[in-house]
Short mmCIF file of N, CA, C and O in Angstrom, two decimals:
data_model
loop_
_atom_site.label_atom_id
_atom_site.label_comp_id
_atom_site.label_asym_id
_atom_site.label_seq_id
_atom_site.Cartn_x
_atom_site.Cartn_y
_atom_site.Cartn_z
N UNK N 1 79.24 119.28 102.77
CA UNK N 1 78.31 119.43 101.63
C UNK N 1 78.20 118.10 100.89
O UNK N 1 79.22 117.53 100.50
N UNK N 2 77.07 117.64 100.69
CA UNK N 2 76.84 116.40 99.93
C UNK N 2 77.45 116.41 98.47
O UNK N 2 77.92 117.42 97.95
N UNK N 3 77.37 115.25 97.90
CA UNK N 3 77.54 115.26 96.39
C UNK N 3 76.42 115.43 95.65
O UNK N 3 75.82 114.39 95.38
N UNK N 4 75.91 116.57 95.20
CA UNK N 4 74.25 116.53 94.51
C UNK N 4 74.58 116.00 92.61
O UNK N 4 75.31 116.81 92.06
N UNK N 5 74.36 115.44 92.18
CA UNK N 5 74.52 115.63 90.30
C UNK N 5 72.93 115.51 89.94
O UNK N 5 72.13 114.96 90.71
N UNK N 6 72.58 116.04 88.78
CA UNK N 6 71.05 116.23 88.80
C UNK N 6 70.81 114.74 88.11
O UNK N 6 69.71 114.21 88.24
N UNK N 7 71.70 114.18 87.49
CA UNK N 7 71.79 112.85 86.74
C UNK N 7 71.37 111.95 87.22
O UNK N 7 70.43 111.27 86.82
N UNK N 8 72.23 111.77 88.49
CA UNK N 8 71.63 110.87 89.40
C UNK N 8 70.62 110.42 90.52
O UNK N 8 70.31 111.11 91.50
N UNK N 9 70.22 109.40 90.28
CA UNK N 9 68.77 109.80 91.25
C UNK N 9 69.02 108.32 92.32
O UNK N 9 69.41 107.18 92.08
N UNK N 10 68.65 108.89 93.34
CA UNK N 10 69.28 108.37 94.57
C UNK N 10 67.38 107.41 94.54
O UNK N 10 67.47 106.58 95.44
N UNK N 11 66.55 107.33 94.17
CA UNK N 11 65.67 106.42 94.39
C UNK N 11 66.23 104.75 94.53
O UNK N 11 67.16 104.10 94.05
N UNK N 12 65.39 104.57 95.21
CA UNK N 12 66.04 102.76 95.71
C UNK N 12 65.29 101.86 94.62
O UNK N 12 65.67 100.69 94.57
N UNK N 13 64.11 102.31 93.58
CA UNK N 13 63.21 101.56 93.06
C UNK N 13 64.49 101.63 91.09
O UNK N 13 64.58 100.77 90.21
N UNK N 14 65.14 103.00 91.22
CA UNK N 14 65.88 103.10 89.95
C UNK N 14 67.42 102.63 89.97
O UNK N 14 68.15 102.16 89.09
N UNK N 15 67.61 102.92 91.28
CA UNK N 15 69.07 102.39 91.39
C UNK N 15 68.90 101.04 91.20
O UNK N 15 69.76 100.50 90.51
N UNK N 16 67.92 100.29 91.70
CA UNK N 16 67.99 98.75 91.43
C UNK N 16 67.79 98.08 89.90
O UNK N 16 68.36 97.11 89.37
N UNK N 17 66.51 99.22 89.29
CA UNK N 17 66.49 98.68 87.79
C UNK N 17 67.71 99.37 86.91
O UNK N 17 67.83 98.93 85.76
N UNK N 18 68.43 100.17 87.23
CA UNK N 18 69.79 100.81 86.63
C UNK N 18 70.58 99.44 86.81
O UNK N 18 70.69 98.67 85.86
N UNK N 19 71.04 99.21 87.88
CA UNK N 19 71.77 98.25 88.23
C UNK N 19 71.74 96.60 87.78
O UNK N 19 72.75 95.90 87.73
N UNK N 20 70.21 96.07 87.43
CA UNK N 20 69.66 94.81 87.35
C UNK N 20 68.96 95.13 85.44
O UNK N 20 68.12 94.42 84.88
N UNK N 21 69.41 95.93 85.05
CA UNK N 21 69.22 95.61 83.45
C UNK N 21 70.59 96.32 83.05
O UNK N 21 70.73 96.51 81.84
N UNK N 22 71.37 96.63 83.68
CA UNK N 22 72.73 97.85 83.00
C UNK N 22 73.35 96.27 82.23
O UNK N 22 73.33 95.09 82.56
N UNK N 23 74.00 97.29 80.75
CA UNK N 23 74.45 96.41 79.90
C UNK N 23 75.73 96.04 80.13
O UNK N 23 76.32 96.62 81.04
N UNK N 24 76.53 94.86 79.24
CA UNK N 24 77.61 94.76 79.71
C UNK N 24 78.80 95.44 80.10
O UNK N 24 79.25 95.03 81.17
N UNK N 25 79.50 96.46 79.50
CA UNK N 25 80.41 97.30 79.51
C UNK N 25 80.45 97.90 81.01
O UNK N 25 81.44 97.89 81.75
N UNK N 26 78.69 98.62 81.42
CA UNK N 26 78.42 98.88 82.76
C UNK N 26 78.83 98.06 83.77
O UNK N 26 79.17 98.46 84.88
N UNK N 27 78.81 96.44 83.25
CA UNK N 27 78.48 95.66 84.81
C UNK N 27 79.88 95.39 84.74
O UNK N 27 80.19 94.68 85.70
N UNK N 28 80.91 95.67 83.96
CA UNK N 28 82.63 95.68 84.07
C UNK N 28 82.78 96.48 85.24
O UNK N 28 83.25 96.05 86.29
N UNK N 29 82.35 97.77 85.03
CA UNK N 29 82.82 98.10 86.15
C UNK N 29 82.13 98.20 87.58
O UNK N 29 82.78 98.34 88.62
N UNK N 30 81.10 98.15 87.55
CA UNK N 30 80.43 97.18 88.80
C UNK N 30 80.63 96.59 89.43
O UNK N 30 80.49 96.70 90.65
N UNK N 31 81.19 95.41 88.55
CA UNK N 31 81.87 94.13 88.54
C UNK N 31 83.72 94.32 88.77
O UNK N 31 84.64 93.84 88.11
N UNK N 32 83.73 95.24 90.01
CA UNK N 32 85.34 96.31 90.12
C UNK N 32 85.49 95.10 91.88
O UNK N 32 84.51 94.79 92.57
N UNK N 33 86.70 94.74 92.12
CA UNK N 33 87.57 94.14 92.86
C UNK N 33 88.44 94.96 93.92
O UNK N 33 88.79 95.72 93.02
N UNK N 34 89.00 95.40 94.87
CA UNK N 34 89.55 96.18 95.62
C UNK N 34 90.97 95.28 95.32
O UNK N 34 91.11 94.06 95.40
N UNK N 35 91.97 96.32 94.94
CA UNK N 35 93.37 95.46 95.37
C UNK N 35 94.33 95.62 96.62
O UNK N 35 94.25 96.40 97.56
N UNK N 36 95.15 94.76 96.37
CA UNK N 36 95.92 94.02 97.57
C UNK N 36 96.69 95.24 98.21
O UNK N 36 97.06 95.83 97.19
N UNK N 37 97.06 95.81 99.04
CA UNK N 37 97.74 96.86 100.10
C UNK N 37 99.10 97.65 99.07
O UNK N 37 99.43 98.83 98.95
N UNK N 38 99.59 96.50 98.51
CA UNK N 38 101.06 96.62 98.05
C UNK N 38 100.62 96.57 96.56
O UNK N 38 101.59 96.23 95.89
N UNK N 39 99.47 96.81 95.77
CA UNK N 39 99.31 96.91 94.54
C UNK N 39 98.68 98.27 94.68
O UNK N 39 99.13 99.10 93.89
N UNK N 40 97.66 98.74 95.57
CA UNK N 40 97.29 99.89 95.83
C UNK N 40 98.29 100.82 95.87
O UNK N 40 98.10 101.84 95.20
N UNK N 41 99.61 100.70 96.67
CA UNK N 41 100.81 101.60 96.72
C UNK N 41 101.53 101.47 95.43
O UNK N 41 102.02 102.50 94.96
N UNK N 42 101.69 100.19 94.70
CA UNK N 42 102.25 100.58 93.46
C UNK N 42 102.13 101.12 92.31
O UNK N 42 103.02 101.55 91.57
N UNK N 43 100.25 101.09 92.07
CA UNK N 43 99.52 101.83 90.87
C UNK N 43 98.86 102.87 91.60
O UNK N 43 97.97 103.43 90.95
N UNK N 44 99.08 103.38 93.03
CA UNK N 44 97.67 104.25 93.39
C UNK N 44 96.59 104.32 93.24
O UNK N 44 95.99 105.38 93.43
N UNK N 45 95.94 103.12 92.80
CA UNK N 45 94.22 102.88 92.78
C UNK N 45 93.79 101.92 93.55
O UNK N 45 94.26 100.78 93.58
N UNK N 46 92.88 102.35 94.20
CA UNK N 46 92.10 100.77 95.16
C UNK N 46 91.55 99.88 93.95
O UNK N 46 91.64 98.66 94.08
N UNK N 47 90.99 100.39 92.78
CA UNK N 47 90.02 99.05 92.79
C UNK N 47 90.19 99.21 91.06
O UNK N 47 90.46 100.27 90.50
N UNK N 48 89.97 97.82 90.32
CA UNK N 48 90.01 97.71 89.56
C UNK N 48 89.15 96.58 88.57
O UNK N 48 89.42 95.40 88.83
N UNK N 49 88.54 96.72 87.91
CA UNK N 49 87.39 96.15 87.06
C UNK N 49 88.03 94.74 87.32
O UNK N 49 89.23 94.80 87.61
N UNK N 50 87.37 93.18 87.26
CA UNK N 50 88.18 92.28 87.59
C UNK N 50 88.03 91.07 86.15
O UNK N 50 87.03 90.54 85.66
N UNK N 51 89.25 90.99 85.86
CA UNK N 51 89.10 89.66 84.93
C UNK N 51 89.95 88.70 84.85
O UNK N 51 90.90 88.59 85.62
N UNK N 52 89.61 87.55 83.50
CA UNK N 52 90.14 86.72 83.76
C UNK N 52 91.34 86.23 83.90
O UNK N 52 91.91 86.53 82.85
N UNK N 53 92.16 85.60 84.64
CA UNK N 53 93.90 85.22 84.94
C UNK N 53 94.20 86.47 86.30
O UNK N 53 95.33 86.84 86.64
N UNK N 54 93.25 86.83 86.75
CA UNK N 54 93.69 87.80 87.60
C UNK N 54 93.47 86.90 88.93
O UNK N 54 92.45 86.38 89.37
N UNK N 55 94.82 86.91 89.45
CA UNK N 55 94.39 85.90 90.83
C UNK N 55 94.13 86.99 92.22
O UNK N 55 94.43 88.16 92.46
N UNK N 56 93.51 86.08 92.83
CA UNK N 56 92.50 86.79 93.77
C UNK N 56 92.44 86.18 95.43
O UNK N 56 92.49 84.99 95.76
N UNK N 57 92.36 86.95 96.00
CA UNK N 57 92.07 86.14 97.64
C UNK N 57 90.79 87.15 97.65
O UNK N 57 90.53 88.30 97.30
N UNK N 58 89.93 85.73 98.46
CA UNK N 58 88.51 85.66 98.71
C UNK N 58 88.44 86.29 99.94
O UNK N 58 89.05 85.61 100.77
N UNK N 59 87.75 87.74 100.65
CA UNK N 59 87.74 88.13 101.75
C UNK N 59 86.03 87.63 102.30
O UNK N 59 85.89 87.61 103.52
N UNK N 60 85.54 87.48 101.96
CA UNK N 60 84.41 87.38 102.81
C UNK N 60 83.90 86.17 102.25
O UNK N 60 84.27 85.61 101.22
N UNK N 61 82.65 85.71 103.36
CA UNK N 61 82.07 84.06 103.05
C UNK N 61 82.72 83.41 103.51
O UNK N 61 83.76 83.67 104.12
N UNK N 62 81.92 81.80 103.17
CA UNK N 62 82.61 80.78 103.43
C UNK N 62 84.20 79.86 102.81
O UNK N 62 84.83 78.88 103.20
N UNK N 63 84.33 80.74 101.79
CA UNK N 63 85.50 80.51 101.58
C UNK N 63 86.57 81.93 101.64
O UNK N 63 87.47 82.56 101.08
N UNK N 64 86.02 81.88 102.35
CA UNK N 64 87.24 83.40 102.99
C UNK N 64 88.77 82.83 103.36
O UNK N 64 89.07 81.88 104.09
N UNK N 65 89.38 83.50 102.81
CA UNK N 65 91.27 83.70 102.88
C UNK N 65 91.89 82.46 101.88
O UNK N 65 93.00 81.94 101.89
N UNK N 66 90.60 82.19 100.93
CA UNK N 66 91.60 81.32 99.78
C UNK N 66 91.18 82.03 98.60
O UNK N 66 90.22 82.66 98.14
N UNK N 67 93.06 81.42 98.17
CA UNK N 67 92.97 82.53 96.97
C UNK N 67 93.15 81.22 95.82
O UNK N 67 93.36 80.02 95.97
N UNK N 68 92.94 82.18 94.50
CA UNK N 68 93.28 81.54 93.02
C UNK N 68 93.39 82.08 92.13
O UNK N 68 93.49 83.31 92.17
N UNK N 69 93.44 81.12 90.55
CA UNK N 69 92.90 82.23 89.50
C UNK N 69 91.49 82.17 89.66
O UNK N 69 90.77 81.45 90.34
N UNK N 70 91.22 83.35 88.68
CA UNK N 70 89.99 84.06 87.98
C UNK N 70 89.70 83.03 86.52
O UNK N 70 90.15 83.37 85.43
N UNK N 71 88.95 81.88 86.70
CA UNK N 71 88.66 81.26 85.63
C UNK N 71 87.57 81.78 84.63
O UNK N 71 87.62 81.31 83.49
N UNK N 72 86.75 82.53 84.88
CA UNK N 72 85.71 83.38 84.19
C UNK N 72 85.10 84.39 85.23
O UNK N 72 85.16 84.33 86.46
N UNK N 73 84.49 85.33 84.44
CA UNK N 73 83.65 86.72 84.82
C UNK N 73 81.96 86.40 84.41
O UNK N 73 81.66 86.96 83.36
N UNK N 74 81.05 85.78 84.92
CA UNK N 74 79.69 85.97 84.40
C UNK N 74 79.43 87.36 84.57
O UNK N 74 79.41 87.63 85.77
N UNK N 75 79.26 88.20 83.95
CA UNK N 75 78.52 89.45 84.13
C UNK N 75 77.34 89.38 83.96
O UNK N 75 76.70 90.35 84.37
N UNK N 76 76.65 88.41 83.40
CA UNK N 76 75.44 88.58 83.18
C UNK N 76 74.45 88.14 84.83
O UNK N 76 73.48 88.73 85.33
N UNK N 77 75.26 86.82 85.34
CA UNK N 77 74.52 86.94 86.59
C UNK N 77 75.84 87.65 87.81
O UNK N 77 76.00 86.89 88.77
N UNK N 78 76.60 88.77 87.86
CA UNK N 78 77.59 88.99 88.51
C UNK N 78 78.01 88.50 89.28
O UNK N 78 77.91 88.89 90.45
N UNK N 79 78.90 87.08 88.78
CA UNK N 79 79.72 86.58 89.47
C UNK N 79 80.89 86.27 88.70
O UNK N 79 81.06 86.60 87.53
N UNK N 80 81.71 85.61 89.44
CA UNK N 80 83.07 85.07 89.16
C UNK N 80 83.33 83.87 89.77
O UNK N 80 83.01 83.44 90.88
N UNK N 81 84.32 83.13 88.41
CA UNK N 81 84.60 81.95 88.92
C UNK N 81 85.93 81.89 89.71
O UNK N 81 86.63 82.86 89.43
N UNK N 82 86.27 81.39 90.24
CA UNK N 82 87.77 81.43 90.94
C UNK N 82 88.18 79.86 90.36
O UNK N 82 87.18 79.29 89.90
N UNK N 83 89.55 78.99 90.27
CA UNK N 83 90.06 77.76 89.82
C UNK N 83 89.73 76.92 91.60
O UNK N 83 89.59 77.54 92.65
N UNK N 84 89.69 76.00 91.50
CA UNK N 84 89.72 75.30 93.23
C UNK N 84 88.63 75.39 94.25
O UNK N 84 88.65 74.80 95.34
N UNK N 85 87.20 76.55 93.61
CA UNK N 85 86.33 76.61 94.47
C UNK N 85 85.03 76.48 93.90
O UNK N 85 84.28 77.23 93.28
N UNK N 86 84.96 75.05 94.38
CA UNK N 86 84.18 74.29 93.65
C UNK N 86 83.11 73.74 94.74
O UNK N 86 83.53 73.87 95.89
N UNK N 87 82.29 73.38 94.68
CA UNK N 87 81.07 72.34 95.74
C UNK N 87 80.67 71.08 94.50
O UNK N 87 80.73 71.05 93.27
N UNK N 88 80.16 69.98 95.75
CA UNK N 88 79.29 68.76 95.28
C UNK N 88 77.92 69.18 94.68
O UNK N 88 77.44 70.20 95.17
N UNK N 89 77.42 68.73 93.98
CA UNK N 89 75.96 68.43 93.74
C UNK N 89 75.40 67.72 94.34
O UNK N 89 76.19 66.95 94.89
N UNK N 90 74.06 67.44 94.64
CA UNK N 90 73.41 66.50 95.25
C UNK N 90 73.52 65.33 94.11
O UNK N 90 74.05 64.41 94.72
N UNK N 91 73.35 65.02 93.16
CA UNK N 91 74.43 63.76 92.19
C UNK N 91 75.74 63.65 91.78
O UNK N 91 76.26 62.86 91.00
N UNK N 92 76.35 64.79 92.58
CA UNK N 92 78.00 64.24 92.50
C UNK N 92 78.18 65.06 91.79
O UNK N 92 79.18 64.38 92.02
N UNK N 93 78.32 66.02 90.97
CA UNK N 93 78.99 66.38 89.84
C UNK N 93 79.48 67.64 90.97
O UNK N 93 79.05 68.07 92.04
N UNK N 94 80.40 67.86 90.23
CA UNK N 94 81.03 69.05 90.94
C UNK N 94 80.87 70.38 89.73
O UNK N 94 80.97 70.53 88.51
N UNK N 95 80.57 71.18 90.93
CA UNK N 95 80.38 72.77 90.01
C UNK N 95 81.19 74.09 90.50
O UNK N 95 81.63 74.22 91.64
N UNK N 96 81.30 74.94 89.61
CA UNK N 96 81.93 76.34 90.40
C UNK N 96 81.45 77.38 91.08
O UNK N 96 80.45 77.79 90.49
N UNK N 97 81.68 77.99 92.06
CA UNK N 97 80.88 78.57 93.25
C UNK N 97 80.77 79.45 92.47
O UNK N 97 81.63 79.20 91.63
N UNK N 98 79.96 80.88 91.99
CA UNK N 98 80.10 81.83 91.50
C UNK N 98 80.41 82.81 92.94
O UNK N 98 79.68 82.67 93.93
N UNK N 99 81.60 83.84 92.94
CA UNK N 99 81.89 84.53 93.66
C UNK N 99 81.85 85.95 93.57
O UNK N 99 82.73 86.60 93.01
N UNK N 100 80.13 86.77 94.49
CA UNK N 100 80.38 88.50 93.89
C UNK N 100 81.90 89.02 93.79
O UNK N 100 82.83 88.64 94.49
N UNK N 101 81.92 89.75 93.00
CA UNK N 101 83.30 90.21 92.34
C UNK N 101 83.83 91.10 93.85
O UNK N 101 84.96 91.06 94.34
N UNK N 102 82.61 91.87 94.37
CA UNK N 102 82.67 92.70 95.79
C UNK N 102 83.71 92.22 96.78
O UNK N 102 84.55 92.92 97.37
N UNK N 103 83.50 90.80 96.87
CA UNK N 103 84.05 90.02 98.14
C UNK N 103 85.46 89.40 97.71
O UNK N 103 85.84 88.29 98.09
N UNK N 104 86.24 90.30 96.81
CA UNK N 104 87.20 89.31 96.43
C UNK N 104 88.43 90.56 96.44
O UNK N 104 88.14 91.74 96.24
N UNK N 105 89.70 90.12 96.66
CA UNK N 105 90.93 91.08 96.16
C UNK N 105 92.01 90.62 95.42
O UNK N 105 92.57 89.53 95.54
N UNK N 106 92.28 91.55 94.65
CA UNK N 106 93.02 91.44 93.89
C UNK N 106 94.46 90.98 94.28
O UNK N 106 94.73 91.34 95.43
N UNK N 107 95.27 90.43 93.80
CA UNK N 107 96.42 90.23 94.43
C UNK N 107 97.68 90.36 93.38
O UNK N 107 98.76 90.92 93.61
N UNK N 108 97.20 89.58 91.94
CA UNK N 108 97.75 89.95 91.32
C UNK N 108 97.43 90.13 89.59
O UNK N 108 97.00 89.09 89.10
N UNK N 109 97.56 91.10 88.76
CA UNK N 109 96.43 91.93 87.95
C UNK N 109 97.67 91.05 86.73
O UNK N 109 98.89 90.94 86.58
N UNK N 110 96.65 90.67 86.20
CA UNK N 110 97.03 90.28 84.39
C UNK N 110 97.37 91.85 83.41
O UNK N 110 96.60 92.71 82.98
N UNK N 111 98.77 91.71 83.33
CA UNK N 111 98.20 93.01 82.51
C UNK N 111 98.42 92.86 80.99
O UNK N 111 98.96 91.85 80.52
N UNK N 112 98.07 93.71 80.37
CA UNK N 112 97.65 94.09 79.08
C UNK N 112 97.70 95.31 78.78
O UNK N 112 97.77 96.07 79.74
N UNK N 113 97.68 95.90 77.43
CA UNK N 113 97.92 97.07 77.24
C UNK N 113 97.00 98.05 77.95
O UNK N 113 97.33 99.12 78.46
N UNK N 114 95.43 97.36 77.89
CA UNK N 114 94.33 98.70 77.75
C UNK N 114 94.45 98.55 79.71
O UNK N 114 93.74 99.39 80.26
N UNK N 115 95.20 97.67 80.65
CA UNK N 115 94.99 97.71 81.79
C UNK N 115 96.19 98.63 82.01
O UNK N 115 96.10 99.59 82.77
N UNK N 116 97.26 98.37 81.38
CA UNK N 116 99.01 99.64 81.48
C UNK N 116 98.12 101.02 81.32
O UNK N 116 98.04 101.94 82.13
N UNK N 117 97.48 100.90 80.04
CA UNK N 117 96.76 102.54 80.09
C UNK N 117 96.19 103.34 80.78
O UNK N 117 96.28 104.57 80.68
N UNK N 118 95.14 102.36 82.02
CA UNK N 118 94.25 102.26 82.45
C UNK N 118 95.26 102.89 83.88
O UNK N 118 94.74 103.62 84.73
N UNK N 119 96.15 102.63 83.91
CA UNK N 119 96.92 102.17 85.51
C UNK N 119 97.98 103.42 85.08
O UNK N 119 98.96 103.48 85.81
N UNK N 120 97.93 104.04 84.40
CA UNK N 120 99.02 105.55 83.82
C UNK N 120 98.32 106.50 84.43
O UNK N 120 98.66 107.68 84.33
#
């Protein structure tokens, strides 16, 4: 039996404008990380909203299987910065890759109170 909720509407034209104007609080958890094998067994949750100081290994792309910190969260264009993954400019300056939050795992979670609560 499917999951029906009358709330939700499976259109491809609303899921995209739900998704591409949802406000910040929304794109937190959107903006959710899968964690590491041995953090999954210790809190029992796969995935967890991702922020900053939370270090991370990169699973997919071109920088796949390096990890770092979490130097910032853009939510506004959903990405993340990681520390060390950086590219050239075509004038030299060096910039930070923004990385979908999707393609990344958690490895090890900053915590804080509202994340202890969160993880109870």
């Amino acid at each position: 039996k499917m999951k029906y909720s009358t709330t939700v509407s499976s259109s491809r034209r609303k899921c995209r404008k739900a998704h591409f104007t949802a406000h910040s609080e929304a794109r937190r958890t959107i903006m959710s990380a899968n964690l590491s094998k041995e953090l999954q067994a210790r809190h029992g949750v796969r995935s967890m909203p991702i922020r900053k100081d939370d270090e991370v290994l990169i699973t997919r792309g071109m920088y796949k299987t390096r990890e770092g910190k979490v130097t910032a969260c853009f939510r506004k264009k959903f990405a993340v910065h990681v520390e060390r993954i950086t590219r050239e400019k075509a004038n030299g300056a060096t910039v930070n890759v923004g990385i979908p939050a999707s393609s990344l795992t958690i490895t090890k979670l900053k915590m804080d109170k509202d994340r202890k609560a969160a993880l109870e």
